XYZ file of C-alpha atoms in Angstrom:
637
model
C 18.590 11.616 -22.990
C 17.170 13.835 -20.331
C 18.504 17.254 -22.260
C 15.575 16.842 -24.861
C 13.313 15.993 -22.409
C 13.856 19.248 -20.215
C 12.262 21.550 -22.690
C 9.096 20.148 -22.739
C 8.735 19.554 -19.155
C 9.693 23.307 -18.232
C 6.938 23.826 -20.919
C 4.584 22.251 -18.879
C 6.231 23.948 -15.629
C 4.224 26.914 -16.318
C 6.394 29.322 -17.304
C 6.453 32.225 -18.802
C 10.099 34.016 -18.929
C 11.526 34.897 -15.207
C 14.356 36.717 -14.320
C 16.874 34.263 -12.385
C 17.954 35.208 -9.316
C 20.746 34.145 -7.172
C 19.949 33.014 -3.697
C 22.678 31.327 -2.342
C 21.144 29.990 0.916
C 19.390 27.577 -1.693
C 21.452 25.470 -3.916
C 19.824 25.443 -7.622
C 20.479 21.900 -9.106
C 22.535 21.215 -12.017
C 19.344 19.207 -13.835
C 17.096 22.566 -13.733
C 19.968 25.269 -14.008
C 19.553 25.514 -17.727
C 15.888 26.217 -17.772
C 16.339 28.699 -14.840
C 19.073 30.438 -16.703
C 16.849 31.070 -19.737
C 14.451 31.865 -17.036
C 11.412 29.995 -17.454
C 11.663 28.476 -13.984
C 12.663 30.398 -11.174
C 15.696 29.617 -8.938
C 15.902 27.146 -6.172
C 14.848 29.496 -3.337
C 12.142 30.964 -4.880
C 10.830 27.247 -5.500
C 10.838 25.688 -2.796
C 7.665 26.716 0.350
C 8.517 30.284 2.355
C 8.655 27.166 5.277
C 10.491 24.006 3.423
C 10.586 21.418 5.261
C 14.259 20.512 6.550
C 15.384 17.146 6.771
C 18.102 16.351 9.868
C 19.792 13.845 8.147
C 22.333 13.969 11.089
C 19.486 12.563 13.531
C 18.986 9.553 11.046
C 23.027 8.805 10.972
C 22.732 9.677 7.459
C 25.126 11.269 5.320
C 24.495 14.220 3.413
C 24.137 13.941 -0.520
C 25.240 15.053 -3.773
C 22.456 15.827 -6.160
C 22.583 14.110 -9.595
C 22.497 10.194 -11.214
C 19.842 8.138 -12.620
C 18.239 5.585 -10.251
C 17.402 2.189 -11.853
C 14.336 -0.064 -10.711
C 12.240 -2.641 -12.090
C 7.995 -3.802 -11.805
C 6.392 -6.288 -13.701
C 3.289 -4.382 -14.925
C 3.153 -1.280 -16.647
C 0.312 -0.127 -14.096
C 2.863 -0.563 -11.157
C 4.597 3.023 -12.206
C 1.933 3.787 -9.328
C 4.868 2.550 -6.936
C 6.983 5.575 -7.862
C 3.971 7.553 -5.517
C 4.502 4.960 -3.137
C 8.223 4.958 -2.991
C 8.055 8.509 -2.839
C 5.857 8.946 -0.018
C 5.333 12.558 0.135
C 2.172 12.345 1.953
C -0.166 15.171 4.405
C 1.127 13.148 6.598
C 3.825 10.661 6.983
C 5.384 8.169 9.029
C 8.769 8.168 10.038
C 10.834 4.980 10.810
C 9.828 4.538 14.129
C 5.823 4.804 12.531
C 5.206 8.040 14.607
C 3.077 10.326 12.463
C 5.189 13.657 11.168
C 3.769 16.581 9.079
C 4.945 16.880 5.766
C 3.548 18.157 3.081
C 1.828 19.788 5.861
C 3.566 22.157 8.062
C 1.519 21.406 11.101
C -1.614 19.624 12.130
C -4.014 19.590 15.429
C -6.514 17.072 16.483
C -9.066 18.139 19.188
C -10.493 14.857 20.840
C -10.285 13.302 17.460
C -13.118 15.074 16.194
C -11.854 18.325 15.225
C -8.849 18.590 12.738
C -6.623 21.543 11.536
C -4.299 21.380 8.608
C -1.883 24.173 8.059
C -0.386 24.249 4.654
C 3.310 25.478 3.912
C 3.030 28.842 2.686
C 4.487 29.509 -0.742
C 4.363 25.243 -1.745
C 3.687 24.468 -5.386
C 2.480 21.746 -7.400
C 5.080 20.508 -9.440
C 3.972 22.299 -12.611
C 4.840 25.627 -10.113
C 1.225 26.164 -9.605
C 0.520 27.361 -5.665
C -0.765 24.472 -4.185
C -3.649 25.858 -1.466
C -6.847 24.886 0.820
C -8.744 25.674 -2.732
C -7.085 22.569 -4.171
C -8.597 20.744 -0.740
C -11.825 23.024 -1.259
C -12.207 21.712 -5.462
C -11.676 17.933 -4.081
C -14.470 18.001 -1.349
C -16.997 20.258 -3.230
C -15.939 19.191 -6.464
C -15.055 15.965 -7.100
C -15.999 14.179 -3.790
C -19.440 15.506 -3.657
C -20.212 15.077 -7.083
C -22.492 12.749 -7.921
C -21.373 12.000 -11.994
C -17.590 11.714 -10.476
C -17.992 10.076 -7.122
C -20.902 8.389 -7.430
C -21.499 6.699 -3.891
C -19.987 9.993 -2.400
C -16.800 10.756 -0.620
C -14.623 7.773 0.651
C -15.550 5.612 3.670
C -13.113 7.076 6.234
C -14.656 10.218 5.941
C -18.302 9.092 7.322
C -18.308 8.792 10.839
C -21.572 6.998 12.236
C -22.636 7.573 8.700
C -22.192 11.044 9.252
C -19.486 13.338 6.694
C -17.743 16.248 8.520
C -18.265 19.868 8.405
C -15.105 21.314 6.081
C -14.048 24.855 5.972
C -11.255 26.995 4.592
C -10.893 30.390 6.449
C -7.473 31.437 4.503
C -5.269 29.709 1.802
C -2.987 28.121 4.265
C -5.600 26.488 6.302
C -8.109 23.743 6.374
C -10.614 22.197 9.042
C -12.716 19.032 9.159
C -14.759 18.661 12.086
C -17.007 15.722 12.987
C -19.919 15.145 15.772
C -18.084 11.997 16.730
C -14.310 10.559 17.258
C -12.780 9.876 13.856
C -9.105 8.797 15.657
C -8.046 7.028 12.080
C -8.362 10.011 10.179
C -4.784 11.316 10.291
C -3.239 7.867 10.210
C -5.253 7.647 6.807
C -3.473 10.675 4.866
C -0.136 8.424 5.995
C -0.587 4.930 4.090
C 1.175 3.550 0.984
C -1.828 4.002 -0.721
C -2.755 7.551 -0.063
C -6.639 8.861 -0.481
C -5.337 12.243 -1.861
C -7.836 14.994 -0.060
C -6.847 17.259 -2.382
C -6.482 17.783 -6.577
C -4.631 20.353 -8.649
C -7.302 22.317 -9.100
C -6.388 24.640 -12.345
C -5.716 21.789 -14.085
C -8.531 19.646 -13.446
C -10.990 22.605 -13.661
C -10.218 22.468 -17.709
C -11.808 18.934 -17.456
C -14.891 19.885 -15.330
C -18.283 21.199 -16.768
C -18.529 23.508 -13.666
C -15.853 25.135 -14.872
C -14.691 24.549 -18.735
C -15.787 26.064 -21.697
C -18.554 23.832 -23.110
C -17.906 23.794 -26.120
C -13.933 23.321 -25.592
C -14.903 20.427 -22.992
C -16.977 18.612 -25.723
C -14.279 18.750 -27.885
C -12.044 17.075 -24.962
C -14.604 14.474 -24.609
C -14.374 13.738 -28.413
C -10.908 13.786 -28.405
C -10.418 11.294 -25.962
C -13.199 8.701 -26.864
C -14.695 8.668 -23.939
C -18.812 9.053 -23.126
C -19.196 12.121 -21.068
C -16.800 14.853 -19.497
C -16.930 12.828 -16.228
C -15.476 9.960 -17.615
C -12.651 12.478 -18.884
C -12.039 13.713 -15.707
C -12.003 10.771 -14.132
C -9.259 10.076 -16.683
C -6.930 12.554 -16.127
C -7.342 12.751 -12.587
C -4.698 9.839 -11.725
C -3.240 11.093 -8.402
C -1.995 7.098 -7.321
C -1.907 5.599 -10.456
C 0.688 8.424 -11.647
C 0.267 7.777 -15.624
C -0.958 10.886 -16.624
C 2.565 13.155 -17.150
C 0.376 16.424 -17.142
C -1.423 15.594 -14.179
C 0.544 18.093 -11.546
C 2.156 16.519 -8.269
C 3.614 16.807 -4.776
C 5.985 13.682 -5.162
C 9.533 13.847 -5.345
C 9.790 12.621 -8.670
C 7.562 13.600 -12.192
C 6.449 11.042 -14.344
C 8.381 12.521 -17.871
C 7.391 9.777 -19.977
C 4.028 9.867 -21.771
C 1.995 6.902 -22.759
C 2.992 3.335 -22.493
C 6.822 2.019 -22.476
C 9.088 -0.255 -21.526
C 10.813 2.003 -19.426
C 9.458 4.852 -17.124
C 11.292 8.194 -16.701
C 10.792 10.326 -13.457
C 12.661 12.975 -13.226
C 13.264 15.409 -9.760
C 10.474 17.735 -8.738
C 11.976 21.367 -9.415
C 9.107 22.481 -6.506
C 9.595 19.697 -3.806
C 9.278 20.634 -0.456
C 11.992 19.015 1.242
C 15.607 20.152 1.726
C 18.600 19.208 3.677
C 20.275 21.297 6.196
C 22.554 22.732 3.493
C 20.217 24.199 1.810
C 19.973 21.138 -0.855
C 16.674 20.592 -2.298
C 15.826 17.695 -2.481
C 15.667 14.621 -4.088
C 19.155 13.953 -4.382
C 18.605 11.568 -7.450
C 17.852 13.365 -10.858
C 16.268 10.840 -12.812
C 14.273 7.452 -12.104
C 14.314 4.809 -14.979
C 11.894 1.773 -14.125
C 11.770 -1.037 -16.140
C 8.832 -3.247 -16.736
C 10.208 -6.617 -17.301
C 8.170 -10.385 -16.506
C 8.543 -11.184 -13.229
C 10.768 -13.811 -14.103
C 13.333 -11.611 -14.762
C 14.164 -9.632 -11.815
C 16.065 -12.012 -10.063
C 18.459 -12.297 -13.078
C 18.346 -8.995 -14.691
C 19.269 -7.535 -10.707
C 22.079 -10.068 -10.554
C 23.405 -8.958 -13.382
C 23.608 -5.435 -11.785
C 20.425 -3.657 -13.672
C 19.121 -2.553 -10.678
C 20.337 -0.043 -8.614
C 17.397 -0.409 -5.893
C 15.348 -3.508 -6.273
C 13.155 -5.225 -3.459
C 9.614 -5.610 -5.529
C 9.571 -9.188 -7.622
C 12.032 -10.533 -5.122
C 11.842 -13.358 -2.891
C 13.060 -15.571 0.070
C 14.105 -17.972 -3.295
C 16.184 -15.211 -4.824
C 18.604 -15.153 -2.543
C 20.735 -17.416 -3.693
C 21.167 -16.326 -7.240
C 21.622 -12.597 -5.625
C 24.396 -13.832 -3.491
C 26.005 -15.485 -6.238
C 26.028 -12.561 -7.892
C 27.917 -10.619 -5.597
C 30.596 -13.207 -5.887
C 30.696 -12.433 -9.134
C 31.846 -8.672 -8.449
C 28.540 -7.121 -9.934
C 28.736 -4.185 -7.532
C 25.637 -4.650 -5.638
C 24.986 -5.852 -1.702
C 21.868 -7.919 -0.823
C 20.566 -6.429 2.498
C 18.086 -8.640 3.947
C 14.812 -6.803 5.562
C 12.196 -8.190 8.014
C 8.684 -8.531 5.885
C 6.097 -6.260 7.822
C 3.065 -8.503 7.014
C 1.332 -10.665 9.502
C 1.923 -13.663 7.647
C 4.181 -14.507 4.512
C 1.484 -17.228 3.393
C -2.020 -17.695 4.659
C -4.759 -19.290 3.436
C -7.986 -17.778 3.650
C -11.211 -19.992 3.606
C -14.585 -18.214 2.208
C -17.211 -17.836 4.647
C -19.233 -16.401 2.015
C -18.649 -18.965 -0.918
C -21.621 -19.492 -2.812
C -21.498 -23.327 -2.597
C -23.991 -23.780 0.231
C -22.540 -27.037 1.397
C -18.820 -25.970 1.168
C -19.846 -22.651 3.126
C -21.412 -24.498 5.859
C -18.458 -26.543 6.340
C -16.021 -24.049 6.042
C -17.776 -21.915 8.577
C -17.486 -24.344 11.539
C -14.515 -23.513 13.408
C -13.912 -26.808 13.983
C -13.188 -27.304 10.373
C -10.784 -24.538 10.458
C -8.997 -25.178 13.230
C -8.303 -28.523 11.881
C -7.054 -27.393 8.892
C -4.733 -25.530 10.643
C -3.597 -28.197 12.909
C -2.500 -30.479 9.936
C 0.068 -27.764 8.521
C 3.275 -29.000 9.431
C 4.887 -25.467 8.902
C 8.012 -26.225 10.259
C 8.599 -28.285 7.445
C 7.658 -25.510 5.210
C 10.140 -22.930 7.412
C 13.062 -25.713 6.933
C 12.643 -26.690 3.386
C 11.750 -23.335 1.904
C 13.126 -20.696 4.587
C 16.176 -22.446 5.789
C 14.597 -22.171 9.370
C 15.248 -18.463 8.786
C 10.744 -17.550 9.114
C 8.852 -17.871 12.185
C 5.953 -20.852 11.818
C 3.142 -20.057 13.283
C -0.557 -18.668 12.857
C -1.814 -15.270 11.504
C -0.811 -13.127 14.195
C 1.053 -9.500 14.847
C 4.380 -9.365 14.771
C 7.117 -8.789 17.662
C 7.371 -5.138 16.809
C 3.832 -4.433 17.883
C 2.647 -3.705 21.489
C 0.132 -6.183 21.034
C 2.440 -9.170 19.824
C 1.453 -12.252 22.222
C 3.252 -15.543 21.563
C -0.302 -17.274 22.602
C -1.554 -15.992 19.944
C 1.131 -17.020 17.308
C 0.599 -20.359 18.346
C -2.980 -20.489 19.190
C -3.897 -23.756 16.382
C -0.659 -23.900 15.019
C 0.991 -26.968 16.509
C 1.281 -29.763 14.114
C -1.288 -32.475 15.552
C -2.823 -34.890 12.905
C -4.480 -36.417 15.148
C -6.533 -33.927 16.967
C -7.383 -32.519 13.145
C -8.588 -36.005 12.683
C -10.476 -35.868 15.732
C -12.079 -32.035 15.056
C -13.036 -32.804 11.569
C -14.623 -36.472 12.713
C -16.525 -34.347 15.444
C -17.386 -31.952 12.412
C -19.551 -34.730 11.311
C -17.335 -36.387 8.149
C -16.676 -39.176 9.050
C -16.798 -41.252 5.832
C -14.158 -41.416 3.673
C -13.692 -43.083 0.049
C -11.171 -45.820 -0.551
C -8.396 -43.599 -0.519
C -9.068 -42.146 2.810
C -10.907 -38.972 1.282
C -13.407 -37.658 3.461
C -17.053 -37.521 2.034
C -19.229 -33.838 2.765
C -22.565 -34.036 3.293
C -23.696 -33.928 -0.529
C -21.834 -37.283 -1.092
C -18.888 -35.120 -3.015
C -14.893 -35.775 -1.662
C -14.109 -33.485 0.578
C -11.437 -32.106 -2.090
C -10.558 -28.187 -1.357
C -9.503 -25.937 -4.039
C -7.166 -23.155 -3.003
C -6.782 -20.406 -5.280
C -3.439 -18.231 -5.865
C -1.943 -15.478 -7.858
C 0.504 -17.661 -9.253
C 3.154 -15.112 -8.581
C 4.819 -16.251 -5.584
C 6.805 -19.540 -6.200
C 6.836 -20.169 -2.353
C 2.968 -19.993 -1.845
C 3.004 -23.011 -4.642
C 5.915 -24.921 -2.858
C 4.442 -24.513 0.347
C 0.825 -25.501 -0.440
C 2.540 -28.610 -2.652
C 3.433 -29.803 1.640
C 0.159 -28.635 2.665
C -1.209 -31.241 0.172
C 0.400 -34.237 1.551
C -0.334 -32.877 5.137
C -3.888 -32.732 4.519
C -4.506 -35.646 2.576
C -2.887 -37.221 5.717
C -6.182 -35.578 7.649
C -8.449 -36.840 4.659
C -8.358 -33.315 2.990
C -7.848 -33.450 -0.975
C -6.202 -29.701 -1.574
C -6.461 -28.648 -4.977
C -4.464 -26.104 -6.220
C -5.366 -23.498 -8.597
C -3.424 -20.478 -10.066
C -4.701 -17.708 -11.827
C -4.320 -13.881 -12.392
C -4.226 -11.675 -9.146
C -7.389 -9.651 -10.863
C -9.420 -12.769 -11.908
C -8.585 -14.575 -8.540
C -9.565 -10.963 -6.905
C -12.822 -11.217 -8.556
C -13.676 -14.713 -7.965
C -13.081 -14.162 -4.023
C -15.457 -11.448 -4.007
C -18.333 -12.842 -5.968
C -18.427 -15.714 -4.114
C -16.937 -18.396 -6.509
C -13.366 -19.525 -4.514
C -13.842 -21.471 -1.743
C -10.117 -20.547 -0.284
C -7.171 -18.423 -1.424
C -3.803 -18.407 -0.256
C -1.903 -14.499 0.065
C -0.095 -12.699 2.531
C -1.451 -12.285 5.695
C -2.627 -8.801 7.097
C -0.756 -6.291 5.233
C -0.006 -4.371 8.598
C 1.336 -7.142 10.958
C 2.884 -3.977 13.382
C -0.702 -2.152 14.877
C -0.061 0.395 17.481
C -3.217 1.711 19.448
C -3.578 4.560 17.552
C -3.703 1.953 14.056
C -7.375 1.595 12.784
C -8.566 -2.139 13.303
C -10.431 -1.858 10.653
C -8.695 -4.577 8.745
C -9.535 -7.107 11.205
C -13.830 -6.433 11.223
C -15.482 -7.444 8.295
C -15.520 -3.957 6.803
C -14.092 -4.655 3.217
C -14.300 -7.499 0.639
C -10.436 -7.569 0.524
C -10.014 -9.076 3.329
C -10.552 -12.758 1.616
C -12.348 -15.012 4.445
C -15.618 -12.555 4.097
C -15.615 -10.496 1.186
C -19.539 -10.396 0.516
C -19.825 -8.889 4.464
C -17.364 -6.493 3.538
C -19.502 -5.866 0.849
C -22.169 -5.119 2.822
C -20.120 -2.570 5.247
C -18.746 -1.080 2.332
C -22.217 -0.293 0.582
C -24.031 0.351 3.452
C -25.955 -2.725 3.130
C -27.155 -2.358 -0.822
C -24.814 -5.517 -1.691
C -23.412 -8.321 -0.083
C -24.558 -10.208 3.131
C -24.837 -8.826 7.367
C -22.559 -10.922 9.212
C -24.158 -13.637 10.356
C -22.280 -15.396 12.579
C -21.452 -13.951 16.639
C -17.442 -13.091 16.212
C -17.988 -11.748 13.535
C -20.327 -9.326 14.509
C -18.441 -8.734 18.035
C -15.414 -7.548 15.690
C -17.297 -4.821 14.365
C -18.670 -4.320 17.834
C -15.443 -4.240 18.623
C -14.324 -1.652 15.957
C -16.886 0.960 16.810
C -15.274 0.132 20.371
C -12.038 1.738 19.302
C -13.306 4.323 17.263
C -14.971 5.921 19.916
C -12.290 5.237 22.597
C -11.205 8.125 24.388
C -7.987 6.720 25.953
C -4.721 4.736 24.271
C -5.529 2.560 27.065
C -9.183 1.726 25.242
C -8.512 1.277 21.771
C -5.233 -1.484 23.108
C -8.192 -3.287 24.669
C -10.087 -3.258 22.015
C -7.474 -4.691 19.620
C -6.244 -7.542 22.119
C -10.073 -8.305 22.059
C -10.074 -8.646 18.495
C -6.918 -10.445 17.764
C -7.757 -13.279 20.222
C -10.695 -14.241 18.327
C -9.114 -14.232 15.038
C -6.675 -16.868 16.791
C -9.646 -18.564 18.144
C -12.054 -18.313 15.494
C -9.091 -19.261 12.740
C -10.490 -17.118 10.015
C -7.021 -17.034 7.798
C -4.349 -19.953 8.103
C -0.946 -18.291 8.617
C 1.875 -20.313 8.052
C 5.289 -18.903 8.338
C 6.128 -15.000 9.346
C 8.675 -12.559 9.266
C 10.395 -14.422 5.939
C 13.758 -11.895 4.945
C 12.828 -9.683 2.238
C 15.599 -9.606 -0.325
C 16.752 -5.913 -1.082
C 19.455 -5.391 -3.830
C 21.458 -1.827 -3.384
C 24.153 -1.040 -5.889
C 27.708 -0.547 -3.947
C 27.228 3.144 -5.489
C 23.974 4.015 -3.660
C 24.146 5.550 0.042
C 21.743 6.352 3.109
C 19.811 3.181 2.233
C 19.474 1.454 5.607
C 21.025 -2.107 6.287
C 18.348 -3.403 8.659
C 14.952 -2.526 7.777
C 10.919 -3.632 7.354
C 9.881 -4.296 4.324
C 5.805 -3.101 4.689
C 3.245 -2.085 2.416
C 1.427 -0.375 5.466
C 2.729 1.201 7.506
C 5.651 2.070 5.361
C 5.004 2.199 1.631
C 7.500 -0.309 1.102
C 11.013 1.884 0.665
C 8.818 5.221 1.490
C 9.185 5.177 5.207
C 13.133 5.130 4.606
C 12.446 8.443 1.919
C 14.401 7.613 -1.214
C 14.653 11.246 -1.693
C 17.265 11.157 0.667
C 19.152 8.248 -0.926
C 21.896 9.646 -2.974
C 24.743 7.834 -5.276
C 28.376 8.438 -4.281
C 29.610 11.213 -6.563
C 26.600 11.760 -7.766
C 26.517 9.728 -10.725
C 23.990 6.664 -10.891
């Protein structure tokens, strides 16, 4: 399938005839050695950086690999290709498995007192269409893109404002780049590392045919036309994909191209021919060829992967899979089940609305006592025994072991099952008066009846909050459930319509100092208990609401705290600060942690590790573990 394919992407490799050459210190792969043969791609070891970066497998107790087989995966929405940049996790900046920050794509990097930063860029890297890849590419995102008003229009991203101030960016030589600010900005680097990257940079000759600075008008307007869209911004805007990974043109620095234009059923991504990684061989890596992701519904992937479809499969799996997963490795379908730790705080939490427009639901919800009842009546180790098999940790939203700031005080801090202190909270709350069927009354004369609102794509947050029902009509609590679509429920948090939501808990449940606490001040309308005072961080105070209540505003007290801390010593303080009064102040409802993630590996597939976390951030989900260095035994998938 892939031969017809490899003529058109070594079209779009930029290539003009080359003469091959053989360097044998550099092993030219099998899936490219055509196209270098009839020398429209040059070899190996004049595509790879002048300083690749070499990968000690050895030091991992990994094996080394044979290049070669086709990988298969499955998501369950066509826009979740994007995980193939997340899976790869070729970032600036990178994490390895013990979450100390690495160069990568960088060769080196230097932070003076957190204000100053140097990046030095491997000589000789190119993007995957063999175009160098330089500071002008860093140069055309800050002047170009992030500082222009028709395509950014409130300005570069947060994380680059410090005080409100943006940094002072330079580019003495191709190799080098320099952001200095007045003030500590000690999250910076750790920023270039998550799942999600922010992508400082953009191929800049190919964007530049996109961008009225720099295109032919007339050729531009015909671009415009061409793709039905209103103005050459919006085209840009467009094309210029870097996470979401659906435009096939659109140059990269991941491991694997996106070779499969437009919408499908299944994704091809086939290996970088300019990647920047190799093994101590010489071996460039990845060590897979080709990528084939499936979109399928997500009721599928438990029994399309126990059939033995998948070759690596984690995503659309859960605790409730196992089973069926196990089963089918009785069956001989030549797959293990590894089972990971989960990295998030929580595996359910519920997440009343401080800001919910309802002004006599928001006034109840924000009285602690309220909360802290809530909490109270949970009897999660019910939940842990009937859907976990005792195998999660009960408890409230809290960090996990793994962190340096895990405290089993705070894990429990609300969590105990006592009915009868919720009672006694939520009579001191002032409602008292209950209907016939012991509902409690609020204020308005309405039943106290609670809707919380899901995503309807986790089976376990319905089971679980089917218990939480009984528990809290026990308490005089109606809970009414209500699923929906992750976008619309998304939407309805953050204009103020839900009155709770159940999720995950904090995506990064395992904070060192040097992790931004960001997540835990009311600095973005994700986080679901205050989304209009994230609002109001976000915009700088042109929508949403201040935080009006004390804790609230000593977390972002708090958060300046750290970002101006000079000492590791400092910014620990200021997190154990923070984290106790999200266990006193109850502002999600964690219920059960640390739940094993499901992870299918075909029997073929090697360097995948047994024991493992399975985190969005920090991790990328399999990107800490680089699936570039994965390999399948013989080298056939």
């Amino acid at each position: 399938m892939f031969d017809a394919l490899k003529p058109f992407l070594a079209a779009a490799l930029c290539l003009a005839p080359l003469a091959a050459q053989a360097e044998p210190e550099v092993q030219e792969s099998a899936f490219w050695q055509s196209e270098v043969k009839a020398g429209y791609m040059p070899p190996a070891a004049k595509r790879i950086p002048d300083v690749p970066l070499v990968v000690d497998l050895a030091a991992k107790g990994r094996e080394f690999g044979i290049q070669g087989g086709t990988l298969n995966t499955m998501v369950t929405r066509s826009k979740d290709i994007r995980q193939m940049v997340v899976y790869g996790y070729a970032r600036l900046a990178g994490y390895d498995e013990n979450y100390q920050l690495k160069p990568d794509i960088l060769l080196s990097f230097e932070a003076e007192n957190n204000r100053r930063f140097t990046l030095k860029l491997r000589p000789g890297h190119r993007w995957s269409t063999g175009d160098p890849f330089t500071s002008a590419d860093f140069r055309y995102w800050w002047e170009d893109v992030a500082n222009n008003e028709l395509l950014s229009p409130a300005g570069p991203p947060d994380f680059m404002r410090v005080l409100g101030k943006l940094p002072r960016v330079s580019f003495p030589d191709e190799t080098t780049v320099i952001y200095e600010w007045d003030a500590p900005n000690p999250a910076f680097m750790h920023m270039l590392a998550q799942a999600r990257p922010p992508f400082i940079y953009r191929p800049a000759e190919y964007l530049k045919q996109f961008h009225a600075d720099y295109a032919d008008p007339e050729v531009l307007a015909e671009e415009v036309d061409y793709a039905r869209v209103k103005s050459w911004a919006a085209l840009h805007n467009k094309y210029d994909n870097m996470y979401k990974f659906d435009n096939h043109e659109l140059p990269t620095l991941q491991p694997w191209i996106n070779a499969s234009p437009g919408k499908k059923i299944r994704h091809q991504f086939v290996r970088n021919p300019y990647y920047h990684r190799i093994d101590s061989r010489g071996v460039q890596l990845p060590y897979i060829d080709t990528v084939e992701m499936e979109i399928v519904t997500a009721g599928l992937v438990a029994a399309k992967s126990n059939a033995g479809e998948a070759d690596l499969q984690a995503r659309g799996l859960g605790f409730r899979d196992i089973p069926i997963l196990r089963k089918g490795e009785k069956d001989g379908r030549d797959y293990k089940t590894y089972l990971w730790a989960s990295g998030a705080a929580s595996q359910i939490a519920i997440y009343p609305n401080l800001n919910v427009n309802d002004p006599v639901w928001r006034e109840i919800l924000r009285d602690v006592r309220v909360r802290r009842a809530l909490s109270l009546a949970i009897n999660r180790r019910a939940i842990n025994r009937a859907l976990y098999f005792n195998l999660a940790e009960p408890g409230a939203m809290a960090v996990l072991e793994q962190s340096e700031f895990f405290d089993p005080a705070l894990r429990e801090a609300w969590a105990d099952f006592n009915p009868e202190l919720a009672n006694q909270l939520l009579d001191e709350a002032g409602l008292t008066e209950r209907d016939g069927y012991g509902i409690r009354y609020l204020p308005d004369g309405r039943r106290m009846e609670l809707v919380v609102e899901t995503a309807g794509e986790r089976e376990e947050v319905e089971n679980a909050l089917q218990i939480i029902t009984d528990d809290w009509r026990d308490v005089g609590v109606k809970l009414v459930m209500r699923p929906l679509d992750r976008d619309i429920l998304r939407n309805r948090v953050f204009s103020g319509t839900t009155m709770s939501s159940a999720w995950f808990g904090w995506d990064n449940g395992l904070p060192q100092a040097y992790t931004s606490p960001a997540y835990l001040a009311p600095t973005d309308q994700v986080f679901l208990s205050w989304p209009k005072w994230g609002q109001h961080y976000q915009t700088g105070g042109s929508a949403g609401e201040p935080p009006d209540m004390a804790p609230a505003q000593r977390l972002l007290a708090l958060l300046q705290d750290w970002n101006m801390a000079a000492t590791h010593e400092e910014r620990a303080a200021a997190w154990r600060e923070m984290l106790k009064i999200h266990a006193d102040q109850v502002y999600a409802i964690g219920v059960v942690a640390a739940a094993p993630q499901p992870v299918v590996v075909s029997n073929r597939l090697r360097n995948v590790p047994e024991k493992a976390i399975w985190a969005w951030d920090p991790g990328a989900h399999f990107g800490v573990y680089h699936p570039d260095e994965f390999f399948f035994e013989g080298g056939e998938g």
